[in-house]
Tab-separated table of C-alpha atoms (C1' of nucleotides) in Angstrom:
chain	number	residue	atom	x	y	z
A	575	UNK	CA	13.751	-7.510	4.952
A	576	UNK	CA	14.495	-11.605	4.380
A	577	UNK	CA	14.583	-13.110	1.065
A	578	UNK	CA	11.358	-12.767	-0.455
A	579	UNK	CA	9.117	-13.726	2.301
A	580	UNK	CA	5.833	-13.616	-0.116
A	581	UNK	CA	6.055	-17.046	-0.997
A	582	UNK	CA	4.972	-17.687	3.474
A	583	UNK	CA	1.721	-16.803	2.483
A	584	UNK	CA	-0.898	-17.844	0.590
A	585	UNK	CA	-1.457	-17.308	-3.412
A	586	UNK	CA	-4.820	-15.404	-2.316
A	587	UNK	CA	-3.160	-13.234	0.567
A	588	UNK	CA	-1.007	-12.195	-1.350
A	589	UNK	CA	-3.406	-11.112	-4.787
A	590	UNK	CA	-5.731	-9.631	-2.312
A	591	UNK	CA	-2.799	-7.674	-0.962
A	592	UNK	CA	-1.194	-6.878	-4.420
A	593	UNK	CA	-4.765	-4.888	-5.136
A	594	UNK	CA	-4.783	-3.334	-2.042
A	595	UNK	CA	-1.368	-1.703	-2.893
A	596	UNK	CA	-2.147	-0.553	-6.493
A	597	UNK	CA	-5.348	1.309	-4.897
A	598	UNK	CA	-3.057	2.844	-1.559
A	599	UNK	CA	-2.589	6.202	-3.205
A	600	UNK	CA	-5.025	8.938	-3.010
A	601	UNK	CA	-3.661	9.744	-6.878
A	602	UNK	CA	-4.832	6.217	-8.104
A	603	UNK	CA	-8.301	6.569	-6.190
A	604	UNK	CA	-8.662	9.715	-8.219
A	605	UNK	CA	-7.864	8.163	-11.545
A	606	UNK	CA	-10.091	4.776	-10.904
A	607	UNK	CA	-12.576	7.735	-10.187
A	608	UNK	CA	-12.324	9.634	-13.464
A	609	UNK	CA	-12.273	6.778	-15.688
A	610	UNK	CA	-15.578	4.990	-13.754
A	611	UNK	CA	-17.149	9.105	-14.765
A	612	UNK	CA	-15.787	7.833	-18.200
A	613	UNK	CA	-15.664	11.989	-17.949
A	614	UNK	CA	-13.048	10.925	-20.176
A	615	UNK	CA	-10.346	8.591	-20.694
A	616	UNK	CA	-7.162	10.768	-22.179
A	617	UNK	CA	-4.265	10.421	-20.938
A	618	UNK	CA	-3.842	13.911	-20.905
A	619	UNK	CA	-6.682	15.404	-19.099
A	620	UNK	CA	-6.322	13.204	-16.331
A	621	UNK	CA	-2.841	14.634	-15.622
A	622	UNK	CA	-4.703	18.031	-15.790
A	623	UNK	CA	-7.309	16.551	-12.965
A	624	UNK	CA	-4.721	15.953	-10.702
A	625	UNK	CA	-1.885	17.762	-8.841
A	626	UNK	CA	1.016	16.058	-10.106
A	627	UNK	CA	3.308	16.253	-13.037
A	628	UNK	CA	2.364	14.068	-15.838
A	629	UNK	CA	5.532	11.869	-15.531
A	630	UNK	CA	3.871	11.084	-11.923
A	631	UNK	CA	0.234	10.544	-13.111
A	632	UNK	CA	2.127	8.414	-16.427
A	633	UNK	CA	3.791	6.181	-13.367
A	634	UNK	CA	0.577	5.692	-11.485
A	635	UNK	CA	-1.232	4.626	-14.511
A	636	UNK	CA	1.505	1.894	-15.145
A	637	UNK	CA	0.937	0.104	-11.779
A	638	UNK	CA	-2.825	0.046	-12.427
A	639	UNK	CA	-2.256	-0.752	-15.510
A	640	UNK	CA	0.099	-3.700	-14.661
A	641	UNK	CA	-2.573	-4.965	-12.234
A	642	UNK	CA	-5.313	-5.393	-14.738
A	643	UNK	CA	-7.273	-2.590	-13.176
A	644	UNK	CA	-7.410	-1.204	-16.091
A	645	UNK	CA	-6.853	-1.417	-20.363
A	646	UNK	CA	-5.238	1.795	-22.183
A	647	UNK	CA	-5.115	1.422	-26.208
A	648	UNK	CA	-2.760	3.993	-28.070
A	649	UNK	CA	-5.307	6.487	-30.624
A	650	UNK	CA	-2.960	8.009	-32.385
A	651	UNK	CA	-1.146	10.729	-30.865
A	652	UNK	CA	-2.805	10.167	-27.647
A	653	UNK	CA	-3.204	7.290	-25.275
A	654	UNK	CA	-6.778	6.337	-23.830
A	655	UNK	CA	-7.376	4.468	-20.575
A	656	UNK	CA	-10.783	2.861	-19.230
A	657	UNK	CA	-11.555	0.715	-15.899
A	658	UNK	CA	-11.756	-3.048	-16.527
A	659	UNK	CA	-14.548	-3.786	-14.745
A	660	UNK	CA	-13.980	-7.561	-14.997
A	661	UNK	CA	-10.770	-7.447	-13.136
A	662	UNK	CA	-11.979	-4.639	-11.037
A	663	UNK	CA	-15.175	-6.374	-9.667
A	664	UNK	CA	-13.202	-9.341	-9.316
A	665	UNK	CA	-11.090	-7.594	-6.874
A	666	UNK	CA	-13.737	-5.843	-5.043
A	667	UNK	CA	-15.630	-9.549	-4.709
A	668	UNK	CA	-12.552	-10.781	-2.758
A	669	UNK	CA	-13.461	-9.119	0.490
A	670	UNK	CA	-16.431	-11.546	0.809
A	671	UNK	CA	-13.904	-13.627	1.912
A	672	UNK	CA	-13.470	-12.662	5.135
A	673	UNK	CA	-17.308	-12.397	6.047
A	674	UNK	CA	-17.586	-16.158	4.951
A	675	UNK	CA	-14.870	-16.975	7.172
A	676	UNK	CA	-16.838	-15.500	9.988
A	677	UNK	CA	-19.991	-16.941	9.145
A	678	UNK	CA	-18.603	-20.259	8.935
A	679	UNK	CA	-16.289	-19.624	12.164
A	680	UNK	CA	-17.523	-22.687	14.637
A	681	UNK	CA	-17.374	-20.727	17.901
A	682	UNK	CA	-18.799	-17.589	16.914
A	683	UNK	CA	-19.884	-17.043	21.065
A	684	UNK	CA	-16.043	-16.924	21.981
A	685	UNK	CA	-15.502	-13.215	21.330
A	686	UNK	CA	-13.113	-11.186	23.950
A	687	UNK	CA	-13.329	-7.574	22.420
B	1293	UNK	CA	7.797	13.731	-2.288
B	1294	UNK	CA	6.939	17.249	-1.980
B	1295	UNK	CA	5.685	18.593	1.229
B	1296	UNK	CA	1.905	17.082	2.178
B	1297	UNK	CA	0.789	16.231	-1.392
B	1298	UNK	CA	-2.479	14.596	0.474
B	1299	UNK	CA	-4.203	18.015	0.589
B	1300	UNK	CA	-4.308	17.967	-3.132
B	1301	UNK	CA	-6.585	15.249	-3.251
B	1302	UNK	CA	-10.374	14.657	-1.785
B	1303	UNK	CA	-10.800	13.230	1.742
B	1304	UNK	CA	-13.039	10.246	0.721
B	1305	UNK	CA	-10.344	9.568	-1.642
B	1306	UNK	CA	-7.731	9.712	0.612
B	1307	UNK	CA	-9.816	7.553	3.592
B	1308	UNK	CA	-10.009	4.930	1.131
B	1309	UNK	CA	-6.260	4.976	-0.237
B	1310	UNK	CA	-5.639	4.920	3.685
B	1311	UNK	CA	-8.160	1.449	4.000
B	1312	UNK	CA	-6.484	0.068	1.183
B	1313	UNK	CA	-2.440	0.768	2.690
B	1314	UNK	CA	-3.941	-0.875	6.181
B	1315	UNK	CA	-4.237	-3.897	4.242
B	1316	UNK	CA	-1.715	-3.862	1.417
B	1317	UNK	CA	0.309	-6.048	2.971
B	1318	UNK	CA	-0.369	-10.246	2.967
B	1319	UNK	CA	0.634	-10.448	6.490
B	1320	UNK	CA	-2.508	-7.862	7.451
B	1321	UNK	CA	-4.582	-9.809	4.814
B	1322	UNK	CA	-3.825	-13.178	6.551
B	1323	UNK	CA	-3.863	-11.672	10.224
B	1324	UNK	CA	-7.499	-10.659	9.438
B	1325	UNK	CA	-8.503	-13.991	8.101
B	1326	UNK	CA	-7.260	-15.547	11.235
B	1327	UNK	CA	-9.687	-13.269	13.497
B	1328	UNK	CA	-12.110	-13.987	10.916
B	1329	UNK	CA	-12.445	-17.265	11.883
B	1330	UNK	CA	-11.983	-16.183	14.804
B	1331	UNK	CA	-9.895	-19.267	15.893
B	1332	UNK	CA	-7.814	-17.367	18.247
B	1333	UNK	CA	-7.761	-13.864	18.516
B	1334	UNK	CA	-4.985	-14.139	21.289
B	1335	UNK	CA	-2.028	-12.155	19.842
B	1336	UNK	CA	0.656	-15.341	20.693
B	1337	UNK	CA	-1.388	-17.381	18.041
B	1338	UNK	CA	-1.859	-14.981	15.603
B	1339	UNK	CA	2.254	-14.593	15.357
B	1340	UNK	CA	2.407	-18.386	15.643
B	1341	UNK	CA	0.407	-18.367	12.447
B	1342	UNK	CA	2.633	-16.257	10.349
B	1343	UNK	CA	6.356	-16.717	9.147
B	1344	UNK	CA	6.966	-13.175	10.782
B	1345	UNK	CA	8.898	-12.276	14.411
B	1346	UNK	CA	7.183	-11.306	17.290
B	1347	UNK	CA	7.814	-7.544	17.079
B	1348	UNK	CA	6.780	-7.693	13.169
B	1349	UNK	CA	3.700	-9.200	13.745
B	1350	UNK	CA	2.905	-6.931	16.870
B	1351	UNK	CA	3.755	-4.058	14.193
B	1352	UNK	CA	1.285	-4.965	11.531
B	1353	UNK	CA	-1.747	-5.168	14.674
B	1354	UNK	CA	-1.185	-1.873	15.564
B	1355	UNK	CA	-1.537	-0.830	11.820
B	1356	UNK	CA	-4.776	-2.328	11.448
B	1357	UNK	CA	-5.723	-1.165	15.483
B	1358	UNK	CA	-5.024	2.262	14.350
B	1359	UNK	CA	-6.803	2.514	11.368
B	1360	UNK	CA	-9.945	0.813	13.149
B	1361	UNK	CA	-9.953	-2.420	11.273
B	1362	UNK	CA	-9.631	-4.276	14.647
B	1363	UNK	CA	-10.157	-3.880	18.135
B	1364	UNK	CA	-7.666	-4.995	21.025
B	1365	UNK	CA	-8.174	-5.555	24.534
B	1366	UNK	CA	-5.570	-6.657	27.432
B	1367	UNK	CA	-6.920	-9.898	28.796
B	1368	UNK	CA	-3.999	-10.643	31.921
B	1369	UNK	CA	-1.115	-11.370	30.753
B	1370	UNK	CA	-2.064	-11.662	27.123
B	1371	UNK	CA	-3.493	-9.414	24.063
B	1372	UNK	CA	-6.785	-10.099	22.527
B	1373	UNK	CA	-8.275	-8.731	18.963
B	1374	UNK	CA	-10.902	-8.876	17.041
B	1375	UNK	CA	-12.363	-7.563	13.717
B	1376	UNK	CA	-14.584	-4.460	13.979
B	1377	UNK	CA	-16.994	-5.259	11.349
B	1378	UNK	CA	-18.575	-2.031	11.473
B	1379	UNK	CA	-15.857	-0.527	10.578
B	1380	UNK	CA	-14.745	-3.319	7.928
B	1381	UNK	CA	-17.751	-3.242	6.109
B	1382	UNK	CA	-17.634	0.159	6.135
B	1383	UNK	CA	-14.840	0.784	4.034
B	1384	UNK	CA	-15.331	-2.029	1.917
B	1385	UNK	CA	-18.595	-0.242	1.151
B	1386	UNK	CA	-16.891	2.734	-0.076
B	1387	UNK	CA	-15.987	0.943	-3.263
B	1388	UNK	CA	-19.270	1.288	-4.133
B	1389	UNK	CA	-18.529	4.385	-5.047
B	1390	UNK	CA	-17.225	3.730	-8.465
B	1391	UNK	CA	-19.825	1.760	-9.952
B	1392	UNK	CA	-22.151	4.829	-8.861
B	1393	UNK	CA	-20.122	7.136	-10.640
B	1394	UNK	CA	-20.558	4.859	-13.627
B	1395	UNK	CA	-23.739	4.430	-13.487
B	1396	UNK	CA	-24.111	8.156	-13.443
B	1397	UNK	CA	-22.142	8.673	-16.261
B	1398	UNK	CA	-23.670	10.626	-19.373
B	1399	UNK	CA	-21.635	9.219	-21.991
B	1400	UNK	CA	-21.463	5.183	-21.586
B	1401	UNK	CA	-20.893	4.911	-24.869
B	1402	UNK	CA	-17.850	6.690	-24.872
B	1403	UNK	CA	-15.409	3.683	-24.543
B	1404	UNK	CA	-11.915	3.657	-26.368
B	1405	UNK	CA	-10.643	0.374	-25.316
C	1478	DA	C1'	10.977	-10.728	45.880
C	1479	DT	C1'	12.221	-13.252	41.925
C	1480	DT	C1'	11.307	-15.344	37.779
C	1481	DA	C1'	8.788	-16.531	33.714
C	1482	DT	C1'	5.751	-15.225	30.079
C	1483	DA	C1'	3.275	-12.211	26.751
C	1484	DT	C1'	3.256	-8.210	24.292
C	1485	DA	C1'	4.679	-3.507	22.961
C	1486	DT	C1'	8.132	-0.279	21.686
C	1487	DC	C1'	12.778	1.411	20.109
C	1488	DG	C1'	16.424	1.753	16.900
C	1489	DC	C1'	18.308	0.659	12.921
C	1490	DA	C1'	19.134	-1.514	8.178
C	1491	DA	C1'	17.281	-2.739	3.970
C	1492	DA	C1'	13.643	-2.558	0.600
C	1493	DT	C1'	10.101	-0.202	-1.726
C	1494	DA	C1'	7.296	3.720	-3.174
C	1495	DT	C1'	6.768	8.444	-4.692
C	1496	DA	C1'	7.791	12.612	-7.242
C	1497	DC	C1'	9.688	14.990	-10.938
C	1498	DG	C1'	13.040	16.966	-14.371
C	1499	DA	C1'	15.166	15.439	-18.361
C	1500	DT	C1'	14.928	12.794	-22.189
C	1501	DA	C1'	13.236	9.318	-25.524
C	1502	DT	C1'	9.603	7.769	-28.651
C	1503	DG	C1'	6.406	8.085	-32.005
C	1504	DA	C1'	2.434	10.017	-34.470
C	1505	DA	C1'	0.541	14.271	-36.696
C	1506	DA	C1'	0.996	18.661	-38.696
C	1507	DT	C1'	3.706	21.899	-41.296
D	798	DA	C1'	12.334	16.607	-43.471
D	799	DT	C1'	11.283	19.258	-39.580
D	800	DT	C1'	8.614	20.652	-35.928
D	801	DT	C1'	5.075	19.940	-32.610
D	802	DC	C1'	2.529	17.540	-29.412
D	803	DA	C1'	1.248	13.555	-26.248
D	804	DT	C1'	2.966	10.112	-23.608
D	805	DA	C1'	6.449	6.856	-21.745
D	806	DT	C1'	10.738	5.953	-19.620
D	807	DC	C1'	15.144	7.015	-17.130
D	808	DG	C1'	17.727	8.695	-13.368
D	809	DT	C1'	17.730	10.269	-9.033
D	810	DA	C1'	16.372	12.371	-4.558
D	811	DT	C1'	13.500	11.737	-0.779
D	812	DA	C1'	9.989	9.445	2.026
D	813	DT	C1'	7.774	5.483	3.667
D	814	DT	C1'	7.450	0.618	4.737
D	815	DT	C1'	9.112	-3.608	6.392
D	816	DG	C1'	11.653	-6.710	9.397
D	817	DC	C1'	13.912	-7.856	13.452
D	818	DG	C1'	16.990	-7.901	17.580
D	819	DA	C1'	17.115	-5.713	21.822
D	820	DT	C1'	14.734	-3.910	25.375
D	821	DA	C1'	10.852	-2.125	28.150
D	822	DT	C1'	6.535	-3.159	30.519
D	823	DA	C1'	3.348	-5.489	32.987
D	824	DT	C1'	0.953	-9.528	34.642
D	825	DA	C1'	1.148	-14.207	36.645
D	826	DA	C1'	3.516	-17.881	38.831
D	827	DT	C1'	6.964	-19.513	42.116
DNA sequence: ATTATATATCGCAAATATACGATATGAAAT
DNA sequence: ATTTCATATCGTATATTTGCGATATATAAT
């Protein structure tokens, strides 16, 4: 790979593809999951819903965490995590893009596929 | 890693980590804003469009071919692709999914952070 | 038939992501 | 003060992704 070749594309490319990445594990899917159950946010019992050692699960919650996707506040002995759904719809809302595009495409007729 | 790890976890959860890999990458992000628009959907634009190499760009099309996200036909001597909408609304739809489960939820009021 | 052009594929190097044991940190209980 | 428990971080092995030159393939033009 070049010499960081993120700064060829565009600031919005790139944050679209940043949140893409921090969802592109099955393990973070799960966790997102959990915490939008709010079956409960302790650190702890999501390692136990998932099939991977907590140091793994502790990792995965750092990139999501690092994101924005979501807050975790320290209680004590434990740590508690919970979706922020700011950030998160945010992200989701993104992928309008690309329907806009179409709909404001000026040839719409000249389709090959 | 430890031998396929992906069992472990649901298949809806795993479709959409899979969605979200396709396009966790600013090159894919920008490749499908250019068939968005639907400007060209020739394959010798498309890599004219990006600060990538012919065989890079021709790498990240077969990503997003394979996972569905676009559709490619041989037009002569050239390559033509499109966006398969179905499909891209699709999995966009899926994240859907987590303000369901949060709706669902018993205890909203449940929130540490 | 030969050549030019467009795209896909191969092979490899470098970068990044993933997993986990071991260990550090820090609060709570004894 | 010491131990226990929950979580984070470090170090490291392995796997996956990315990028690109070289090359294959296949159509079109000469």
């Amino acid at each position: 790979m070049a010499i960081n070749r993120k700064m060829d594309f565009q600031a919005d490319e790139i944050a679209l593809a940043d949140f893409a990445k921090a969802i592109a594990h099955p393990a973070r899917i799960a966790i997102l999951k959990i915490l939008a159950q709010q079956k409960s946010c302790i650190c702890g019992e999501i390692v136990e819903g998932l099939p991977l050692a907590q140091a793994t699960v502790s990792q995965h919650l750092k990139e999501l965490k690092v994101i924005g996707l979501i807050k975790g506040t320290i209680e004590g002995k434990t740590s508690c995590y919970c979706i922020d759904w700011e950030v998160f719809n945010a992200f989701v809302g993104q992928f309008g893009v690309f329907a806009e595009l179409a709909q404001n495409a000026p040839n719409q007729s000249q389709s090959c596929c």
